[in-house]
PDB file of C-alpha atoms in Angstrom:
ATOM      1  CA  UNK X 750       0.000   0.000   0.000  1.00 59.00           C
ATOM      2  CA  UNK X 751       3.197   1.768   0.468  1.00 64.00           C
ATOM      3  CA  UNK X 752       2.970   2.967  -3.365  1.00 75.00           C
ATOM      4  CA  UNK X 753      -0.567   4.350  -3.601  1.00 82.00           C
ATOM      5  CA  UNK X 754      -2.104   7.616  -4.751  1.00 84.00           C
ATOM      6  CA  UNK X 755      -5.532   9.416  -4.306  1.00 85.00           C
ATOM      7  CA  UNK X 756      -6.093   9.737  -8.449  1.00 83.00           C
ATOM      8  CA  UNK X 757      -7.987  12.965  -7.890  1.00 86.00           C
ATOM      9  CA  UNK X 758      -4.992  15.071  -6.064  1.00 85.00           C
ATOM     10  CA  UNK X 759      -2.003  12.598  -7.164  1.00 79.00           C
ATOM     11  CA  UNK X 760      -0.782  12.985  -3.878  1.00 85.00           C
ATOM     12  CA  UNK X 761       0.441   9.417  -2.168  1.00 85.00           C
ATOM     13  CA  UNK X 762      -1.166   7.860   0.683  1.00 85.00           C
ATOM     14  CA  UNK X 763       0.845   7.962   3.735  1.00 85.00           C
ATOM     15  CA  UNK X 764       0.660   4.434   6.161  1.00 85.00           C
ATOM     16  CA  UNK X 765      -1.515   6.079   9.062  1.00 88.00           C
ATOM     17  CA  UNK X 766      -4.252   7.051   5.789  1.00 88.00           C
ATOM     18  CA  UNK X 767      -4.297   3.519   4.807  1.00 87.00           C
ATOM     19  CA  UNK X 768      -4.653   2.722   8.819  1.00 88.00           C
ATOM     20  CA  UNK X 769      -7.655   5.302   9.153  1.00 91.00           C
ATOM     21  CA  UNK X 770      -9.159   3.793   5.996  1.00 89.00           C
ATOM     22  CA  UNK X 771      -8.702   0.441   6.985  1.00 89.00           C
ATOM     23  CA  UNK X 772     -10.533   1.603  10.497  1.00 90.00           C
ATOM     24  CA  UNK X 773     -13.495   3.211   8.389  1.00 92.00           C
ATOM     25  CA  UNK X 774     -14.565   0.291   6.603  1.00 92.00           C
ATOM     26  CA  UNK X 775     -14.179  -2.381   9.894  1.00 90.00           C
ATOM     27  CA  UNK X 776     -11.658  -4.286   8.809  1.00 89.00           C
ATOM     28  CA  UNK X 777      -9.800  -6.553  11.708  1.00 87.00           C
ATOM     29  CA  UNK X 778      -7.120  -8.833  11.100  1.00 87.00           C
ATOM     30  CA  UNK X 779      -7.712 -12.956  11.279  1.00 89.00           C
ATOM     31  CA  UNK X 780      -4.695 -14.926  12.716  1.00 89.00           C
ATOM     32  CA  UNK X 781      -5.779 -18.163  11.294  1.00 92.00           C
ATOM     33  CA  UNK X 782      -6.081 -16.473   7.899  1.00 90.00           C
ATOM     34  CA  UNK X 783      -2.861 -15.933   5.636  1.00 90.00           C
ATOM     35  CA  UNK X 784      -1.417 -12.960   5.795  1.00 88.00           C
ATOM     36  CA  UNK X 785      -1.289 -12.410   1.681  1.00 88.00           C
ATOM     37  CA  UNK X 786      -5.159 -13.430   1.500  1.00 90.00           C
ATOM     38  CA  UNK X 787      -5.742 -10.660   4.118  1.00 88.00           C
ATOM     39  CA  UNK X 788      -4.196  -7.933   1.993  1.00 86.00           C
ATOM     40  CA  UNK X 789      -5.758  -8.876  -1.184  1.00 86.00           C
ATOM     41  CA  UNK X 790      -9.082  -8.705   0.304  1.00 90.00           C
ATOM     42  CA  UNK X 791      -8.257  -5.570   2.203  1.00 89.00           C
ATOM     43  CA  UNK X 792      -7.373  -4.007  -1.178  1.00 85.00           C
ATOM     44  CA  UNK X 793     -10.490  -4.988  -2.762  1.00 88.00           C
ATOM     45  CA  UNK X 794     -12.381  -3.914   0.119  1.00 90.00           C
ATOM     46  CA  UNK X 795     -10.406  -0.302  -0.069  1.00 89.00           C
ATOM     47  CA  UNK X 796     -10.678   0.419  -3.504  1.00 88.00           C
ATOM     48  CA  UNK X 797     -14.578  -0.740  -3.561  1.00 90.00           C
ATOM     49  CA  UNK X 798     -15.139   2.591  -1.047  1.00 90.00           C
ATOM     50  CA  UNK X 799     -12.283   4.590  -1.564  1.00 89.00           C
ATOM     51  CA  UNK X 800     -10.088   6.390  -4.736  1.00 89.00           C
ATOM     52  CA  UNK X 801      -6.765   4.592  -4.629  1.00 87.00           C
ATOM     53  CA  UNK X 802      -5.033   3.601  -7.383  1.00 83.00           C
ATOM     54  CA  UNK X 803      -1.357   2.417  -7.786  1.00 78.00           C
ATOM     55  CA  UNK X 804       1.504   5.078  -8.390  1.00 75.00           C
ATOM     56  CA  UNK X 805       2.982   5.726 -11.819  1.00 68.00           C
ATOM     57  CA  UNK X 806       6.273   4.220 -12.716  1.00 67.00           C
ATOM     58  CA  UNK X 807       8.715   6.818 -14.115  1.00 67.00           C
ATOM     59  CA  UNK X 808      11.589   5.288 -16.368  1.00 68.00           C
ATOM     60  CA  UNK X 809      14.539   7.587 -16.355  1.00 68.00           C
ATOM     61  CA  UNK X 810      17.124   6.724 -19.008  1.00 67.00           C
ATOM     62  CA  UNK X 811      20.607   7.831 -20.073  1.00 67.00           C
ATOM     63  CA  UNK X 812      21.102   7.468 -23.515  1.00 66.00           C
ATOM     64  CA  UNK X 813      24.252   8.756 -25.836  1.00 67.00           C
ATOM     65  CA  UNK X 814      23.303  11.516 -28.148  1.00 67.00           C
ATOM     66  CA  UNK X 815      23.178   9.191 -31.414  1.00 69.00           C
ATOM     67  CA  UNK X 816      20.497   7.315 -29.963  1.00 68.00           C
ATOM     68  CA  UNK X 817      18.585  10.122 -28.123  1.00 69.00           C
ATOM     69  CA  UNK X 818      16.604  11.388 -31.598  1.00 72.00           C
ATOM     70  CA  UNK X 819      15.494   7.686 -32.249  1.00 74.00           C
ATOM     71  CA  UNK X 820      14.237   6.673 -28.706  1.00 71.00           C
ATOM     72  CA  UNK X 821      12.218  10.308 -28.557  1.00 72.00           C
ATOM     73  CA  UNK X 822      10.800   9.354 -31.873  1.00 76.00           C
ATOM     74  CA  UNK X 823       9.674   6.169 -30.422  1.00 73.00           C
ATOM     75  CA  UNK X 824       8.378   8.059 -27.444  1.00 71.00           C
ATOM     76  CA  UNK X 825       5.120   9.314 -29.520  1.00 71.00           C
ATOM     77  CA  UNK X 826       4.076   5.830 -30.639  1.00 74.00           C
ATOM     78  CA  UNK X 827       4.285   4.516 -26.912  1.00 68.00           C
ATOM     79  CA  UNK X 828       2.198   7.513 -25.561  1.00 67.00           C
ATOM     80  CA  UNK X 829       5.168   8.243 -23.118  1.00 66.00           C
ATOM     81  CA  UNK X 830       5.417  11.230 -21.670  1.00 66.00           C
ATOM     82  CA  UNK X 831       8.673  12.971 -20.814  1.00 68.00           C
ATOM     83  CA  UNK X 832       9.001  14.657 -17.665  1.00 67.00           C
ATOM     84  CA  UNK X 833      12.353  16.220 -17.354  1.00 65.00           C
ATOM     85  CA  UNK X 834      15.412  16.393 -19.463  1.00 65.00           C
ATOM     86  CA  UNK X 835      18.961  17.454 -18.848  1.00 62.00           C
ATOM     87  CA  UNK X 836      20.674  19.975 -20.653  1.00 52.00           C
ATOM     88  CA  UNK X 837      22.817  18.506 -22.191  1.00 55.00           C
ATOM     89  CA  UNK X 838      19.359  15.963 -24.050  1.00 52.00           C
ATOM     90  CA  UNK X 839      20.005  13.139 -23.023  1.00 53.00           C
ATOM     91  CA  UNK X 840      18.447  11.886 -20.293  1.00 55.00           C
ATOM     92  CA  UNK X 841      14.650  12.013 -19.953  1.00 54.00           C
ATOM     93  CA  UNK X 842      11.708  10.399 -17.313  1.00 53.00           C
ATOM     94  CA  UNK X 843       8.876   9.090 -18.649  1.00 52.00           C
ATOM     95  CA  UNK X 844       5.466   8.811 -16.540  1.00 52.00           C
ATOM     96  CA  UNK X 845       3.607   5.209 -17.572  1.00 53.00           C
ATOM     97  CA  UNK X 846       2.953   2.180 -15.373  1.00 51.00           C
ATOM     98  CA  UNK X 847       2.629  -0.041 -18.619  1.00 53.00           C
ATOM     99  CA  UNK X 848       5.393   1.668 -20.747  1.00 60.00           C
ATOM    100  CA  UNK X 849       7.798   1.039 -18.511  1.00 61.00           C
ATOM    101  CA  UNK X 850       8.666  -2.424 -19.145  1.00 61.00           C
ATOM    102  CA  UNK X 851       7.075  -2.306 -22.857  1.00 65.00           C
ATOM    103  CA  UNK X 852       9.799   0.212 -23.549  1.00 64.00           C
ATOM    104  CA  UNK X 853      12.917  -1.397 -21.914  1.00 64.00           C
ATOM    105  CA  UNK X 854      11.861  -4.321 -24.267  1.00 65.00           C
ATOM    106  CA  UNK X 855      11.565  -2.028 -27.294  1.00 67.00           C
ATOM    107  CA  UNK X 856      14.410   0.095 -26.293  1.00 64.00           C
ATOM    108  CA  UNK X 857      16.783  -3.263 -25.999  1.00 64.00           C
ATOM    109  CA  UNK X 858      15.244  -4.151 -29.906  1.00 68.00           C
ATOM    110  CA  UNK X 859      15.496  -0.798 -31.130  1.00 66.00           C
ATOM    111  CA  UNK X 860      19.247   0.675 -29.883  1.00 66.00           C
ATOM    112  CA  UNK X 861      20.454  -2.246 -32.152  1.00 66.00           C
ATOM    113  CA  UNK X 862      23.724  -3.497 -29.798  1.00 62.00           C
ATOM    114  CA  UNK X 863      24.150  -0.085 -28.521  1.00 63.00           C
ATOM    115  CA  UNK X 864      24.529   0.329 -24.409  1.00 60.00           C
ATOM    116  CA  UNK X 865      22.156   2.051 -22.378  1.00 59.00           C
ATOM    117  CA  UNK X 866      21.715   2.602 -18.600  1.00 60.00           C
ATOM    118  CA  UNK X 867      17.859   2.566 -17.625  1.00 59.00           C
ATOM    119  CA  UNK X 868      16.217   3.228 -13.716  1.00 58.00           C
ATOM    120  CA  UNK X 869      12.492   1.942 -13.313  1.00 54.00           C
ATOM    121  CA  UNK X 870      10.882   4.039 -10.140  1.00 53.00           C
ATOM    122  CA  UNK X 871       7.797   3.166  -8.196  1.00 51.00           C
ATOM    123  CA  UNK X 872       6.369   5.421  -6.016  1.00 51.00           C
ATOM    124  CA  UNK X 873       9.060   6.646  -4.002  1.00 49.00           C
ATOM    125  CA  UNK X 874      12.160   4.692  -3.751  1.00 44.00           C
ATOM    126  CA  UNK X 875      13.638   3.193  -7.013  1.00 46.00           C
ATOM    127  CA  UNK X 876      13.013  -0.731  -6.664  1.00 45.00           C
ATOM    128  CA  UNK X 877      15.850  -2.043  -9.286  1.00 47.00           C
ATOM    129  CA  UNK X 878      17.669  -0.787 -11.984  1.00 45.00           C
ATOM    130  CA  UNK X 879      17.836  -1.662 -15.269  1.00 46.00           C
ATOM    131  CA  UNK X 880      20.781  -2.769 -17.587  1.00 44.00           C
ATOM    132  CA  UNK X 881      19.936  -2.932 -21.128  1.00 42.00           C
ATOM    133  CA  UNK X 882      22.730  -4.470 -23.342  1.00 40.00           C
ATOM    134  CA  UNK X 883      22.093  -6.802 -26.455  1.00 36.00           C
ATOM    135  CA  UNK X 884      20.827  -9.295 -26.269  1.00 35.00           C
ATOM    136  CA  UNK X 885      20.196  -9.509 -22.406  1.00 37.00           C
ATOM    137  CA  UNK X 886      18.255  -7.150 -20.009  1.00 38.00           C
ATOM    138  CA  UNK X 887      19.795  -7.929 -16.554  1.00 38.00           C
ATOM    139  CA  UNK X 888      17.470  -6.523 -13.233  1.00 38.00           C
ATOM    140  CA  UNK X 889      19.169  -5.862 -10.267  1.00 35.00           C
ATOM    141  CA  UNK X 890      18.131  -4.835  -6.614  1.00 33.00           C
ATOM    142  CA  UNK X 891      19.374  -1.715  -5.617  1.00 34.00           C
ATOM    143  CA  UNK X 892      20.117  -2.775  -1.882  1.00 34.00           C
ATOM    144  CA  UNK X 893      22.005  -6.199  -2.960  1.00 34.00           C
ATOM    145  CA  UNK X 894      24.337  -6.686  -5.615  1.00 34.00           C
ATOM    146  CA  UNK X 895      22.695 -10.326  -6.797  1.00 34.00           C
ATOM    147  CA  UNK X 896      20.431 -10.073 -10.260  1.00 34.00           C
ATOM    148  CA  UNK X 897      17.098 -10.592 -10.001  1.00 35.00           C
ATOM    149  CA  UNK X 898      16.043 -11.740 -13.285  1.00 38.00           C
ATOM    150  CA  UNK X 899      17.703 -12.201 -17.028  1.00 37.00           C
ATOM    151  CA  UNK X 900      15.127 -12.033 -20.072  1.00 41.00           C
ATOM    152  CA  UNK X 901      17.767 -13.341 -23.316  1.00 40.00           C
ATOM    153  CA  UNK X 902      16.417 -10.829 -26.327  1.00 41.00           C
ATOM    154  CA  UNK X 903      14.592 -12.763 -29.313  1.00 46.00           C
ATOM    155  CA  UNK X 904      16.486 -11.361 -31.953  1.00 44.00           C
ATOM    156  CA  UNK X 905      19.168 -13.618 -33.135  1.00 45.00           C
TER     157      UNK X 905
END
Protein backbone atom coordinates (compact mmCIF):
# COMPACT_ATOMS: atom_id res chain seq x y z
CA UNK A 1 0.00 0.00 0.00
CA UNK A 2 3.20 1.77 0.47
CA UNK A 3 2.97 2.97 -3.37
CA UNK A 4 -0.57 4.35 -3.60
CA UNK A 5 -2.10 7.62 -4.75
CA UNK A 6 -5.53 9.42 -4.31
CA UNK A 7 -6.09 9.74 -8.45
CA UNK A 8 -7.99 12.96 -7.89
CA UNK A 9 -4.99 15.07 -6.06
CA UNK A 10 -2.00 12.60 -7.16
CA UNK A 11 -0.78 12.98 -3.88
CA UNK A 12 0.44 9.42 -2.17
CA UNK A 13 -1.17 7.86 0.68
CA UNK A 14 0.85 7.96 3.73
CA UNK A 15 0.66 4.43 6.16
CA UNK A 16 -1.51 6.08 9.06
CA UNK A 17 -4.25 7.05 5.79
CA UNK A 18 -4.30 3.52 4.81
CA UNK A 19 -4.65 2.72 8.82
CA UNK A 20 -7.65 5.30 9.15
CA UNK A 21 -9.16 3.79 6.00
CA UNK A 22 -8.70 0.44 6.99
CA UNK A 23 -10.53 1.60 10.50
CA UNK A 24 -13.49 3.21 8.39
CA UNK A 25 -14.57 0.29 6.60
CA UNK A 26 -14.18 -2.38 9.89
CA UNK A 27 -11.66 -4.29 8.81
CA UNK A 28 -9.80 -6.55 11.71
CA UNK A 29 -7.12 -8.83 11.10
CA UNK A 30 -7.71 -12.96 11.28
CA UNK A 31 -4.70 -14.93 12.72
CA UNK A 32 -5.78 -18.16 11.29
CA UNK A 33 -6.08 -16.47 7.90
CA UNK A 34 -2.86 -15.93 5.64
CA UNK A 35 -1.42 -12.96 5.80
CA UNK A 36 -1.29 -12.41 1.68
CA UNK A 37 -5.16 -13.43 1.50
CA UNK A 38 -5.74 -10.66 4.12
CA UNK A 39 -4.20 -7.93 1.99
CA UNK A 40 -5.76 -8.88 -1.18
CA UNK A 41 -9.08 -8.70 0.30
CA UNK A 42 -8.26 -5.57 2.20
CA UNK A 43 -7.37 -4.01 -1.18
CA UNK A 44 -10.49 -4.99 -2.76
CA UNK A 45 -12.38 -3.91 0.12
CA UNK A 46 -10.41 -0.30 -0.07
CA UNK A 47 -10.68 0.42 -3.50
CA UNK A 48 -14.58 -0.74 -3.56
CA UNK A 49 -15.14 2.59 -1.05
CA UNK A 50 -12.28 4.59 -1.56
CA UNK A 51 -10.09 6.39 -4.74
CA UNK A 52 -6.77 4.59 -4.63
CA UNK A 53 -5.03 3.60 -7.38
CA UNK A 54 -1.36 2.42 -7.79
CA UNK A 55 1.50 5.08 -8.39
CA UNK A 56 2.98 5.73 -11.82
CA UNK A 57 6.27 4.22 -12.72
CA UNK A 58 8.72 6.82 -14.12
CA UNK A 59 11.59 5.29 -16.37
CA UNK A 60 14.54 7.59 -16.35
CA UNK A 61 17.12 6.72 -19.01
CA UNK A 62 20.61 7.83 -20.07
CA UNK A 63 21.10 7.47 -23.51
CA UNK A 64 24.25 8.76 -25.84
CA UNK A 65 23.30 11.52 -28.15
CA UNK A 66 23.18 9.19 -31.41
CA UNK A 67 20.50 7.31 -29.96
CA UNK A 68 18.58 10.12 -28.12
CA UNK A 69 16.60 11.39 -31.60
CA UNK A 70 15.49 7.69 -32.25
CA UNK A 71 14.24 6.67 -28.71
CA UNK A 72 12.22 10.31 -28.56
CA UNK A 73 10.80 9.35 -31.87
CA UNK A 74 9.67 6.17 -30.42
CA UNK A 75 8.38 8.06 -27.44
CA UNK A 76 5.12 9.31 -29.52
CA UNK A 77 4.08 5.83 -30.64
CA UNK A 78 4.29 4.52 -26.91
CA UNK A 79 2.20 7.51 -25.56
CA UNK A 80 5.17 8.24 -23.12
CA UNK A 81 5.42 11.23 -21.67
CA UNK A 82 8.67 12.97 -20.81
CA UNK A 83 9.00 14.66 -17.67
CA UNK A 84 12.35 16.22 -17.35
CA UNK A 85 15.41 16.39 -19.46
CA UNK A 86 18.96 17.45 -18.85
CA UNK A 87 20.67 19.98 -20.65
CA UNK A 88 22.82 18.51 -22.19
CA UNK A 89 19.36 15.96 -24.05
CA UNK A 90 20.00 13.14 -23.02
CA UNK A 91 18.45 11.89 -20.29
CA UNK A 92 14.65 12.01 -19.95
CA UNK A 93 11.71 10.40 -17.31
CA UNK A 94 8.88 9.09 -18.65
CA UNK A 95 5.47 8.81 -16.54
CA UNK A 96 3.61 5.21 -17.57
CA UNK A 97 2.95 2.18 -15.37
CA UNK A 98 2.63 -0.04 -18.62
CA UNK A 99 5.39 1.67 -20.75
CA UNK A 100 7.80 1.04 -18.51
CA UNK A 101 8.67 -2.42 -19.14
CA UNK A 102 7.07 -2.31 -22.86
CA UNK A 103 9.80 0.21 -23.55
CA UNK A 104 12.92 -1.40 -21.91
CA UNK A 105 11.86 -4.32 -24.27
CA UNK A 106 11.57 -2.03 -27.29
CA UNK A 107 14.41 0.09 -26.29
CA UNK A 108 16.78 -3.26 -26.00
CA UNK A 109 15.24 -4.15 -29.91
CA UNK A 110 15.50 -0.80 -31.13
CA UNK A 111 19.25 0.68 -29.88
CA UNK A 112 20.45 -2.25 -32.15
CA UNK A 113 23.72 -3.50 -29.80
CA UNK A 114 24.15 -0.09 -28.52
CA UNK A 115 24.53 0.33 -24.41
CA UNK A 116 22.16 2.05 -22.38
CA UNK A 117 21.71 2.60 -18.60
CA UNK A 118 17.86 2.57 -17.63
CA UNK A 119 16.22 3.23 -13.72
CA UNK A 120 12.49 1.94 -13.31
CA UNK A 121 10.88 4.04 -10.14
CA UNK A 122 7.80 3.17 -8.20
CA UNK A 123 6.37 5.42 -6.02
CA UNK A 124 9.06 6.65 -4.00
CA UNK A 125 12.16 4.69 -3.75
CA UNK A 126 13.64 3.19 -7.01
CA UNK A 127 13.01 -0.73 -6.66
CA UNK A 128 15.85 -2.04 -9.29
CA UNK A 129 17.67 -0.79 -11.98
CA UNK A 130 17.84 -1.66 -15.27
CA UNK A 131 20.78 -2.77 -17.59
CA UNK A 132 19.94 -2.93 -21.13
CA UNK A 133 22.73 -4.47 -23.34
CA UNK A 134 22.09 -6.80 -26.46
CA UNK A 135 20.83 -9.29 -26.27
CA UNK A 136 20.20 -9.51 -22.41
CA UNK A 137 18.26 -7.15 -20.01
CA UNK A 138 19.79 -7.93 -16.55
CA UNK A 139 17.47 -6.52 -13.23
CA UNK A 140 19.17 -5.86 -10.27
CA UNK A 141 18.13 -4.84 -6.61
CA UNK A 142 19.37 -1.72 -5.62
CA UNK A 143 20.12 -2.77 -1.88
CA UNK A 144 22.01 -6.20 -2.96
CA UNK A 145 24.34 -6.69 -5.62
CA UNK A 146 22.70 -10.33 -6.80
CA UNK A 147 20.43 -10.07 -10.26
CA UNK A 148 17.10 -10.59 -10.00
CA UNK A 149 16.04 -11.74 -13.29
CA UNK A 150 17.70 -12.20 -17.03
CA UNK A 151 15.13 -12.03 -20.07
CA UNK A 152 17.77 -13.34 -23.32
CA UNK A 153 16.42 -10.83 -26.33
CA UNK A 154 14.59 -12.76 -29.31
CA UNK A 155 16.49 -11.36 -31.95
CA UNK A 156 19.17 -13.62 -33.13
Amino acid sequence: MENTINPDTKRPYSITMIERLMHDIHFAVDPHKSSKKQALDVIHRLVKKFPIKRSPMRLRLTVGEKNFSTILEKLGTWNGEIVTMDESGTQFSVDDQKMAARLANTMCNSLKGRPALGRIFQGKEPPQFVAIFQPMVVLKVLAGIESIGIRKSTRP
